mmCIF file with all atom_site columns, C-alpha atoms in Angstrom:
data_model
loop_
_atom_site.group_PDB
_atom_site.id
_atom_site.type_symbol
_atom_site.label_atom_id
_atom_site.label_alt_id
_atom_site.label_comp_id
_atom_site.label_asym_id
_atom_site.label_entity_id
_atom_site.label_seq_id
_atom_site.pdbx_PDB_ins_code
_atom_site.Cartn_x
_atom_site.Cartn_y
_atom_site.Cartn_z
_atom_site.occupancy
_atom_site.B_iso_or_equiv
_atom_site.pdbx_formal_charge
_atom_site.auth_seq_id
_atom_site.auth_comp_id
_atom_site.auth_asym_id
_atom_site.auth_atom_id
_atom_site.pdbx_PDB_model_num
ATOM 1   C CA . ILE A 1 1   ? 4.791   26.605 -44.845 1.00 97.00 ? 1   ILE A CA 1
ATOM 2   C CA . LEU A 1 2   ? 6.209   23.862 -46.437 1.00 98.00 ? 2   LEU A CA 1
ATOM 3   C CA . GLU A 1 3   ? 3.054   22.127 -47.089 1.00 97.00 ? 3   GLU A CA 1
ATOM 4   C CA . VAL A 1 4   ? 1.685   25.075 -48.825 1.00 98.00 ? 4   VAL A CA 1
ATOM 5   C CA . LEU A 1 5   ? 4.835   24.913 -50.595 1.00 98.00 ? 5   LEU A CA 1
ATOM 6   C CA . ALA A 1 6   ? 5.153   21.494 -51.887 1.00 97.00 ? 6   ALA A CA 1
ATOM 7   C CA . ARG A 1 7   ? 1.326   21.961 -52.916 1.00 97.00 ? 7   ARG A CA 1
ATOM 8   C CA . LEU A 1 8   ? 1.806   24.918 -55.027 1.00 97.00 ? 8   LEU A CA 1
ATOM 9   C CA . TRP A 1 9   ? 5.221   23.609 -56.276 1.00 97.00 ? 9   TRP A CA 1
ATOM 10  C CA . PRO A 1 10  ? 4.883   20.265 -56.864 1.00 96.00 ? 10  PRO A CA 1
ATOM 11  C CA . ASP A 1 11  ? 7.312   17.253 -58.472 1.00 95.00 ? 11  ASP A CA 1
ATOM 12  C CA . MET A 1 12  ? 5.322   16.308 -61.287 1.00 92.00 ? 12  MET A CA 1
ATOM 13  C CA . PRO A 1 13  ? 7.545   14.248 -64.267 1.00 91.00 ? 13  PRO A CA 1
ATOM 14  C CA . GLY A 1 14  ? 7.917   15.996 -67.504 1.00 91.00 ? 14  GLY A CA 1
ATOM 15  C CA . THR A 1 15  ? 7.658   19.512 -66.092 1.00 89.00 ? 15  THR A CA 1
ATOM 16  C CA . PRO A 1 16  ? 10.209  22.132 -66.321 1.00 91.00 ? 16  PRO A CA 1
ATOM 17  C CA . ARG A 1 17  ? 12.468  22.563 -62.945 1.00 94.00 ? 17  ARG A CA 1
ATOM 18  C CA . ARG A 1 18  ? 11.210  25.830 -61.225 1.00 97.00 ? 18  ARG A CA 1
ATOM 19  C CA . LEU A 1 19  ? 13.286  28.990 -60.086 1.00 98.00 ? 19  LEU A CA 1
ATOM 20  C CA . VAL A 1 20  ? 11.772  30.132 -56.631 1.00 98.00 ? 20  VAL A CA 1
ATOM 21  C CA . LEU A 1 21  ? 13.959  33.381 -55.830 1.00 98.00 ? 21  LEU A CA 1
ATOM 22  C CA . GLU A 1 22  ? 13.717  34.010 -52.020 1.00 98.00 ? 22  GLU A CA 1
ATOM 23  C CA . ILE A 1 23  ? 13.143  37.475 -50.941 1.00 98.00 ? 23  ILE A CA 1
ATOM 24  C CA . ALA A 1 24  ? 14.876  38.602 -47.689 1.00 98.00 ? 24  ALA A CA 1
ATOM 25  C CA . SER A 1 25  ? 16.416  34.593 -47.020 1.00 98.00 ? 25  SER A CA 1
ATOM 26  C CA . GLY A 1 26  ? 17.389  36.478 -43.314 1.00 97.00 ? 26  GLY A CA 1
ATOM 27  C CA . THR A 1 27  ? 19.794  33.511 -41.576 1.00 96.00 ? 27  THR A CA 1
ATOM 28  C CA . GLY A 1 28  ? 19.211  31.049 -44.390 1.00 97.00 ? 28  GLY A CA 1
ATOM 29  C CA . GLU A 1 29  ? 17.416  28.802 -42.514 1.00 97.00 ? 29  GLU A CA 1
ATOM 30  C CA . HIS A 1 30  ? 14.164  28.668 -44.512 1.00 96.00 ? 30  HIS A CA 1
ATOM 31  C CA . ALA A 1 31  ? 16.092  28.230 -47.890 1.00 98.00 ? 31  ALA A CA 1
ATOM 32  C CA . VAL A 1 32  ? 17.882  25.140 -46.845 1.00 98.00 ? 32  VAL A CA 1
ATOM 33  C CA . HIS A 1 33  ? 14.730  23.994 -44.884 1.00 98.00 ? 33  HIS A CA 1
ATOM 34  C CA . PHE A 1 34  ? 12.767  24.605 -48.238 1.00 98.00 ? 34  PHE A CA 1
ATOM 35  C CA . ALA A 1 35  ? 15.388  22.969 -50.803 1.00 98.00 ? 35  ALA A CA 1
ATOM 36  C CA . GLY A 1 36  ? 15.784  19.964 -49.057 1.00 98.00 ? 36  GLY A CA 1
ATOM 37  C CA . HIS A 1 37  ? 12.295  18.918 -48.885 1.00 98.00 ? 37  HIS A CA 1
ATOM 38  C CA . LEU A 1 38  ? 11.515  20.690 -52.591 1.00 98.00 ? 38  LEU A CA 1
ATOM 39  C CA . PRO A 1 39  ? 14.504  18.734 -54.209 1.00 97.00 ? 39  PRO A CA 1
ATOM 40  C CA . HIS A 1 40  ? 12.698  19.685 -57.918 1.00 96.00 ? 40  HIS A CA 1
ATOM 41  C CA . VAL A 1 41  ? 12.685  23.376 -56.932 1.00 98.00 ? 41  VAL A CA 1
ATOM 42  C CA . ASP A 1 42  ? 16.408  25.695 -57.861 1.00 98.00 ? 42  ASP A CA 1
ATOM 43  C CA . TRP A 1 43  ? 16.336  27.740 -54.484 1.00 98.00 ? 43  TRP A CA 1
ATOM 44  C CA . GLN A 1 44  ? 17.963  30.961 -55.245 1.00 98.00 ? 44  GLN A CA 1
ATOM 45  C CA . PRO A 1 45  ? 18.348  32.933 -51.810 1.00 98.00 ? 45  PRO A CA 1
ATOM 46  C CA . SER A 1 46  ? 18.712  36.878 -51.161 1.00 98.00 ? 46  SER A CA 1
ATOM 47  C CA . ASP A 1 47  ? 18.944  39.653 -48.761 1.00 98.00 ? 47  ASP A CA 1
ATOM 48  C CA . LEU A 1 48  ? 20.141  42.642 -48.274 1.00 96.00 ? 48  LEU A CA 1
ATOM 49  C CA . GLY A 1 49  ? 23.787  43.125 -46.379 1.00 91.00 ? 49  GLY A CA 1
ATOM 50  C CA . ALA A 1 50  ? 26.886  41.210 -45.781 1.00 96.00 ? 50  ALA A CA 1
ATOM 51  C CA . ASP A 1 51  ? 25.891  39.561 -42.618 1.00 97.00 ? 51  ASP A CA 1
ATOM 52  C CA . ALA A 1 52  ? 22.906  37.977 -43.861 1.00 97.00 ? 52  ALA A CA 1
ATOM 53  C CA . ILE A 1 53  ? 24.594  36.626 -47.045 1.00 98.00 ? 53  ILE A CA 1
ATOM 54  C CA . ALA A 1 54  ? 27.114  35.201 -44.726 1.00 98.00 ? 54  ALA A CA 1
ATOM 55  C CA . SER A 1 55  ? 24.691  33.474 -42.761 1.00 98.00 ? 55  SER A CA 1
ATOM 56  C CA . VAL A 1 56  ? 22.854  32.128 -45.883 1.00 98.00 ? 56  VAL A CA 1
ATOM 57  C CA . SER A 1 57  ? 26.381  30.930 -47.441 1.00 98.00 ? 57  SER A CA 1
ATOM 58  C CA . ALA A 1 58  ? 27.325  29.040 -44.018 1.00 98.00 ? 58  ALA A CA 1
ATOM 59  C CA . TRP A 1 59  ? 23.999  27.264 -43.669 1.00 98.00 ? 59  TRP A CA 1
ATOM 60  C CA . ARG A 1 60  ? 24.206  26.930 -47.641 1.00 98.00 ? 60  ARG A CA 1
ATOM 61  C CA . ASP A 1 61  ? 27.967  24.784 -47.061 1.00 98.00 ? 61  ASP A CA 1
ATOM 62  C CA . GLU A 1 62  ? 26.745  22.921 -44.388 1.00 97.00 ? 62  GLU A CA 1
ATOM 63  C CA . ALA A 1 63  ? 23.771  21.609 -46.644 1.00 98.00 ? 63  ALA A CA 1
ATOM 64  C CA . GLY A 1 64  ? 24.850  20.689 -49.664 1.00 98.00 ? 64  GLY A CA 1
ATOM 65  C CA . LEU A 1 65  ? 22.008  20.677 -51.561 1.00 98.00 ? 65  LEU A CA 1
ATOM 66  C CA . ALA A 1 66  ? 22.528  20.805 -55.439 1.00 97.00 ? 66  ALA A CA 1
ATOM 67  C CA . ASN A 1 67  ? 19.063  22.654 -55.877 1.00 98.00 ? 67  ASN A CA 1
ATOM 68  C CA . LEU A 1 68  ? 20.106  25.378 -53.415 1.00 98.00 ? 68  LEU A CA 1
ATOM 69  C CA . ARG A 1 69  ? 21.934  28.418 -55.292 1.00 98.00 ? 69  ARG A CA 1
ATOM 70  C CA . ALA A 1 70  ? 24.602  31.067 -53.461 1.00 98.00 ? 70  ALA A CA 1
ATOM 71  C CA . PRO A 1 71  ? 22.719  33.991 -52.497 1.00 98.00 ? 71  PRO A CA 1
ATOM 72  C CA . VAL A 1 72  ? 22.740  37.157 -53.945 1.00 98.00 ? 72  VAL A CA 1
ATOM 73  C CA . GLU A 1 73  ? 22.465  41.093 -52.397 1.00 98.00 ? 73  GLU A CA 1
ATOM 74  C CA . LEU A 1 74  ? 19.085  41.973 -53.411 1.00 98.00 ? 74  LEU A CA 1
ATOM 75  C CA . ASP A 1 75  ? 17.779  45.822 -52.021 1.00 98.00 ? 75  ASP A CA 1
ATOM 76  C CA . VAL A 1 76  ? 13.680  44.799 -53.451 1.00 98.00 ? 76  VAL A CA 1
ATOM 77  C CA . ARG A 1 77  ? 13.705  48.565 -53.668 1.00 98.00 ? 77  ARG A CA 1
ATOM 78  C CA . ALA A 1 78  ? 16.462  48.748 -56.458 1.00 98.00 ? 78  ALA A CA 1
ATOM 79  C CA . PRO A 1 79  ? 15.305  49.408 -59.980 1.00 96.00 ? 79  PRO A CA 1
ATOM 80  C CA . GLN A 1 80  ? 17.193  45.951 -61.291 1.00 97.00 ? 80  GLN A CA 1
ATOM 81  C CA . TRP A 1 81  ? 17.586  43.075 -59.293 1.00 98.00 ? 81  TRP A CA 1
ATOM 82  C CA . PRO A 1 82  ? 20.759  40.333 -60.284 1.00 97.00 ? 82  PRO A CA 1
ATOM 83  C CA . LEU A 1 83  ? 18.622  38.086 -61.567 1.00 97.00 ? 83  LEU A CA 1
ATOM 84  C CA . ASP A 1 84  ? 16.148  39.014 -65.254 1.00 96.00 ? 84  ASP A CA 1
ATOM 85  C CA . ARG A 1 85  ? 13.821  35.754 -64.286 1.00 98.00 ? 85  ARG A CA 1
ATOM 86  C CA . ALA A 1 86  ? 12.156  33.875 -61.692 1.00 98.00 ? 86  ALA A CA 1
ATOM 87  C CA . SER A 1 87  ? 9.617   31.220 -61.938 1.00 98.00 ? 87  SER A CA 1
ATOM 88  C CA . ASP A 1 88  ? 8.289   32.202 -58.755 1.00 98.00 ? 88  ASP A CA 1
ATOM 89  C CA . LEU A 1 89  ? 9.284   34.435 -55.493 1.00 98.00 ? 89  LEU A CA 1
ATOM 90  C CA . PHE A 1 90  ? 8.774   33.876 -51.973 1.00 98.00 ? 90  PHE A CA 1
ATOM 91  C CA . CYS A 1 91  ? 9.043   36.338 -49.379 1.00 98.00 ? 91  CYS A CA 1
ATOM 92  C CA . ALA A 1 92  ? 8.527   35.599 -45.729 1.00 98.00 ? 92  ALA A CA 1
ATOM 93  C CA . ASN A 1 93  ? 8.558   38.082 -42.850 1.00 96.00 ? 93  ASN A CA 1
ATOM 94  C CA . MET A 1 94  ? 9.481   41.075 -44.656 1.00 98.00 ? 94  MET A CA 1
ATOM 95  C CA . ILE A 1 95  ? 6.894   43.524 -45.358 1.00 98.00 ? 95  ILE A CA 1
ATOM 96  C CA . HIS A 1 96  ? 5.968   44.641 -42.477 1.00 98.00 ? 96  HIS A CA 1
ATOM 97  C CA . ILE A 1 97  ? 9.376   44.777 -41.045 1.00 97.00 ? 97  ILE A CA 1
ATOM 98  C CA . ALA A 1 98  ? 10.611  47.004 -43.568 1.00 98.00 ? 98  ALA A CA 1
ATOM 99  C CA . PRO A 1 99  ? 9.355   50.424 -45.055 1.00 98.00 ? 99  PRO A CA 1
ATOM 100 C CA . TRP A 1 100 ? 6.284   50.289 -47.012 1.00 98.00 ? 100 TRP A CA 1
ATOM 101 C CA . SER A 1 101 ? 8.352   50.994 -49.980 1.00 98.00 ? 101 SER A CA 1
ATOM 102 C CA . CYS A 1 102 ? 10.001  47.482 -49.883 1.00 98.00 ? 102 CYS A CA 1
ATOM 103 C CA . THR A 1 103 ? 6.749   46.163 -50.240 1.00 98.00 ? 103 THR A CA 1
ATOM 104 C CA . LEU A 1 104 ? 5.886   48.600 -53.701 1.00 98.00 ? 104 LEU A CA 1
ATOM 105 C CA . GLY A 1 105 ? 9.603   47.585 -54.768 1.00 98.00 ? 105 GLY A CA 1
ATOM 106 C CA . LEU A 1 106 ? 9.153   43.483 -54.057 1.00 98.00 ? 106 LEU A CA 1
ATOM 107 C CA . VAL A 1 107 ? 5.727   44.054 -56.114 1.00 98.00 ? 107 VAL A CA 1
ATOM 108 C CA . ALA A 1 108 ? 7.780   45.663 -59.007 1.00 98.00 ? 108 ALA A CA 1
ATOM 109 C CA . GLY A 1 109 ? 10.607  43.520 -58.941 1.00 98.00 ? 109 GLY A CA 1
ATOM 110 C CA . ALA A 1 110 ? 7.888   40.645 -58.793 1.00 98.00 ? 110 ALA A CA 1
ATOM 111 C CA . THR A 1 111 ? 6.253   42.103 -62.240 1.00 98.00 ? 111 THR A CA 1
ATOM 112 C CA . ARG A 1 112 ? 9.986   42.592 -63.850 1.00 98.00 ? 112 ARG A CA 1
ATOM 113 C CA . LEU A 1 113 ? 11.018  38.682 -62.923 1.00 98.00 ? 113 LEU A CA 1
ATOM 114 C CA . LEU A 1 114 ? 7.710   36.952 -63.655 1.00 98.00 ? 114 LEU A CA 1
ATOM 115 C CA . ASP A 1 115 ? 6.079   35.550 -66.435 1.00 97.00 ? 115 ASP A CA 1
ATOM 116 C CA . ARG A 1 116 ? 2.639   34.854 -66.744 1.00 98.00 ? 116 ARG A CA 1
ATOM 117 C CA . GLY A 1 117 ? 1.296   32.137 -64.289 1.00 98.00 ? 117 GLY A CA 1
ATOM 118 C CA . GLY A 1 118 ? 4.105   32.997 -62.127 1.00 98.00 ? 118 GLY A CA 1
ATOM 119 C CA . LEU A 1 119 ? 3.773   32.803 -58.486 1.00 98.00 ? 119 LEU A CA 1
ATOM 120 C CA . LEU A 1 120 ? 4.332   35.915 -55.456 1.00 98.00 ? 120 LEU A CA 1
ATOM 121 C CA . VAL A 1 121 ? 4.081   34.005 -52.358 1.00 98.00 ? 121 VAL A CA 1
ATOM 122 C CA . LEU A 1 122 ? 3.600   36.096 -49.222 1.00 98.00 ? 122 LEU A CA 1
ATOM 123 C CA . TYR A 1 123 ? 4.075   34.821 -45.423 1.00 98.00 ? 123 TYR A CA 1
ATOM 124 C CA . GLY A 1 124 ? 3.615   36.968 -42.678 1.00 98.00 ? 124 GLY A CA 1
ATOM 125 C CA . PRO A 1 125 ? 0.825   38.511 -40.383 1.00 98.00 ? 125 PRO A CA 1
ATOM 126 C CA . PHE A 1 126 ? -1.755  40.981 -42.221 1.00 98.00 ? 126 PHE A CA 1
ATOM 127 C CA . ALA A 1 127 ? -4.688  42.728 -40.940 1.00 98.00 ? 127 ALA A CA 1
ATOM 128 C CA . ILE A 1 128 ? -7.785  42.053 -42.639 1.00 97.00 ? 128 ILE A CA 1
ATOM 129 C CA . ASP A 1 129 ? -10.080 45.041 -43.471 1.00 95.00 ? 129 ASP A CA 1
ATOM 130 C CA . GLY A 1 130 ? -8.287  47.542 -41.023 1.00 95.00 ? 130 GLY A CA 1
ATOM 131 C CA . GLN A 1 131 ? -8.262  44.676 -38.287 1.00 97.00 ? 131 GLN A CA 1
ATOM 132 C CA . HIS A 1 132 ? -5.886  42.553 -36.800 1.00 97.00 ? 132 HIS A CA 1
ATOM 133 C CA . THR A 1 133 ? -6.614  38.701 -36.946 1.00 94.00 ? 133 THR A CA 1
ATOM 134 C CA . ALA A 1 134 ? -5.692  38.636 -33.229 1.00 95.00 ? 134 ALA A CA 1
ATOM 135 C CA . PRO A 1 135 ? -4.712  40.487 -30.072 1.00 96.00 ? 135 PRO A CA 1
ATOM 136 C CA . SER A 1 136 ? -1.275  39.596 -30.410 1.00 96.00 ? 136 SER A CA 1
ATOM 137 C CA . ASN A 1 137 ? -0.625  41.081 -34.006 1.00 97.00 ? 137 ASN A CA 1
ATOM 138 C CA . ALA A 1 138 ? -2.332  44.404 -32.677 1.00 97.00 ? 138 ALA A CA 1
ATOM 139 C CA . ALA A 1 139 ? 0.602   44.545 -30.108 1.00 97.00 ? 139 ALA A CA 1
ATOM 140 C CA . PHE A 1 140 ? 3.091   43.221 -32.381 1.00 97.00 ? 140 PHE A CA 1
ATOM 141 C CA . ASP A 1 141 ? 1.931   45.888 -34.890 1.00 97.00 ? 141 ASP A CA 1
ATOM 142 C CA . ALA A 1 142 ? 2.493   48.487 -31.885 1.00 98.00 ? 142 ALA A CA 1
ATOM 143 C CA . ASP A 1 143 ? 5.773   47.241 -31.208 1.00 98.00 ? 143 ASP A CA 1
ATOM 144 C CA . LEU A 1 144 ? 6.652   47.701 -35.025 1.00 98.00 ? 144 LEU A CA 1
ATOM 145 C CA . ARG A 1 145 ? 5.871   50.868 -35.175 1.00 98.00 ? 145 ARG A CA 1
ATOM 146 C CA . ARG A 1 146 ? 7.055   52.017 -31.761 1.00 98.00 ? 146 ARG A CA 1
ATOM 147 C CA . ARG A 1 147 ? 10.516  50.881 -33.133 1.00 98.00 ? 147 ARG A CA 1
ATOM 148 C CA . ASP A 1 148 ? 10.291  52.549 -36.979 1.00 98.00 ? 148 ASP A CA 1
ATOM 149 C CA . PRO A 1 149 ? 7.176   54.238 -37.611 1.00 98.00 ? 149 PRO A CA 1
ATOM 150 C CA . SER A 1 150 ? 7.318   53.176 -41.486 1.00 98.00 ? 150 SER A CA 1
ATOM 151 C CA . TRP A 1 151 ? 7.279   49.275 -40.079 1.00 98.00 ? 151 TRP A CA 1
ATOM 152 C CA . GLY A 1 152 ? 3.895   47.565 -39.182 1.00 98.00 ? 152 GLY A CA 1
ATOM 153 C CA . VAL A 1 153 ? 1.264   44.477 -39.997 1.00 98.00 ? 153 VAL A CA 1
ATOM 154 C CA . ARG A 1 154 ? 0.084   45.294 -43.670 1.00 98.00 ? 154 ARG A CA 1
ATOM 155 C CA . ASP A 1 155 ? -3.333  45.531 -44.323 1.00 98.00 ? 155 ASP A CA 1
ATOM 156 C CA . LEU A 1 156 ? -4.375  42.498 -46.953 1.00 98.00 ? 156 LEU A CA 1
ATOM 157 C CA . ALA A 1 157 ? -6.528  44.872 -48.870 1.00 98.00 ? 157 ALA A CA 1
ATOM 158 C CA . GLU A 1 158 ? -3.663  47.601 -49.413 1.00 98.00 ? 158 GLU A CA 1
ATOM 159 C CA . VAL A 1 159 ? -1.043  44.658 -50.519 1.00 98.00 ? 159 VAL A CA 1
ATOM 160 C CA . SER A 1 160 ? -3.915  43.012 -52.689 1.00 98.00 ? 160 SER A CA 1
ATOM 161 C CA . ALA A 1 161 ? -4.441  46.618 -54.184 1.00 98.00 ? 161 ALA A CA 1
ATOM 162 C CA . VAL A 1 162 ? -0.775  46.893 -54.827 1.00 98.00 ? 162 VAL A CA 1
ATOM 163 C CA . ALA A 1 163 ? -0.303  43.643 -56.572 1.00 98.00 ? 163 ALA A CA 1
ATOM 164 C CA . ASP A 1 164 ? -3.746  43.829 -58.388 1.00 98.00 ? 164 ASP A CA 1
ATOM 165 C CA . ALA A 1 165 ? -2.335  47.339 -60.352 1.00 98.00 ? 165 ALA A CA 1
ATOM 166 C CA . ALA A 1 166 ? 0.785   45.541 -61.140 1.00 98.00 ? 166 ALA A CA 1
ATOM 167 C CA . GLY A 1 167 ? -0.834  42.467 -62.864 1.00 98.00 ? 167 GLY A CA 1
ATOM 168 C CA . PHE A 1 168 ? -1.443  40.168 -59.998 1.00 98.00 ? 168 PHE A CA 1
ATOM 169 C CA . THR A 1 169 ? -4.569  37.963 -58.532 1.00 98.00 ? 169 THR A CA 1
ATOM 170 C CA . LEU A 1 170 ? -4.963  36.955 -55.125 1.00 98.00 ? 170 LEU A CA 1
ATOM 171 C CA . ARG A 1 171 ? -5.148  33.246 -56.034 1.00 98.00 ? 171 ARG A CA 1
ATOM 172 C CA . GLU A 1 172 ? -5.636  32.034 -52.625 1.00 98.00 ? 172 GLU A CA 1
ATOM 173 C CA . ARG A 1 173 ? -5.222  32.889 -48.725 1.00 98.00 ? 173 ARG A CA 1
ATOM 174 C CA . VAL A 1 174 ? -4.140  30.424 -46.595 1.00 98.00 ? 174 VAL A CA 1
ATOM 175 C CA . SER A 1 175 ? -4.785  30.422 -42.327 1.00 97.00 ? 175 SER A CA 1
ATOM 176 C CA . MET A 1 176 ? -1.323  29.242 -40.461 1.00 97.00 ? 176 MET A CA 1
ATOM 177 C CA . PRO A 1 177 ? -0.807  29.046 -37.251 1.00 95.00 ? 177 PRO A CA 1
ATOM 178 C CA . ALA A 1 178 ? 0.110   31.891 -34.926 1.00 93.00 ? 178 ALA A CA 1
ATOM 179 C CA . ASN A 1 179 ? -2.191  34.448 -36.709 1.00 95.00 ? 179 ASN A CA 1
ATOM 180 C CA . ASN A 1 180 ? -0.009  34.262 -39.759 1.00 97.00 ? 180 ASN A CA 1
ATOM 181 C CA . LEU A 1 181 ? -1.067  33.950 -43.437 1.00 98.00 ? 181 LEU A CA 1
ATOM 182 C CA . VAL A 1 182 ? 0.345   32.562 -46.689 1.00 98.00 ? 182 VAL A CA 1
ATOM 183 C CA . VAL A 1 183 ? -0.773  34.816 -49.330 1.00 98.00 ? 183 VAL A CA 1
ATOM 184 C CA . VAL A 1 184 ? -0.517  33.746 -53.044 1.00 98.00 ? 184 VAL A CA 1
ATOM 185 C CA . PHE A 1 185 ? -0.690  36.231 -56.169 1.00 98.00 ? 185 PHE A CA 1
ATOM 186 C CA . GLU A 1 186 ? -0.339  34.590 -59.581 1.00 98.00 ? 186 GLU A CA 1
ATOM 187 C CA . ARG A 1 187 ? 1.094   36.858 -62.580 1.00 98.00 ? 187 ARG A CA 1
ATOM 188 C CA . ARG A 1 188 ? -1.784  37.641 -65.480 1.00 98.00 ? 188 ARG A CA 1
#
């Protein structure tokens, strides 16, 4: 994932610093890893719930990175988020472990926060044209839906249609290990 992000957000002298809002930061390990390797990017972690915020804070305190901001509590379905602007949004492993309304909220929030050219970067498993990309993804999808019928591996065409209707263009799709993808949408 880091290789893709470093290519999307290169360290170029003379360019303004980017503020990347990470949605659903979880424990905070991704935030520390990415912020540590992308010192030219200001990384804003977020999550829903006190336990996640406490974990991200602990990882942040231990890392001591100047470009890693304190986490904020954020529900992607809320009509207002704790930030008014960001350069880009990054979201790993959320849209399949959340109701579809969270995907809709994520895209709506990205529309509010990002200017033209801003990136919405998603990482995780996706189905392609209604088909899982591997038997392990089909089994994972079935397990998710057993745990909560509103969860599940999302079809990239459905996510892309929502993003397109909100003013985003699918810019890139990168195959990753373990049958995952990095999907990059750009704000028009």
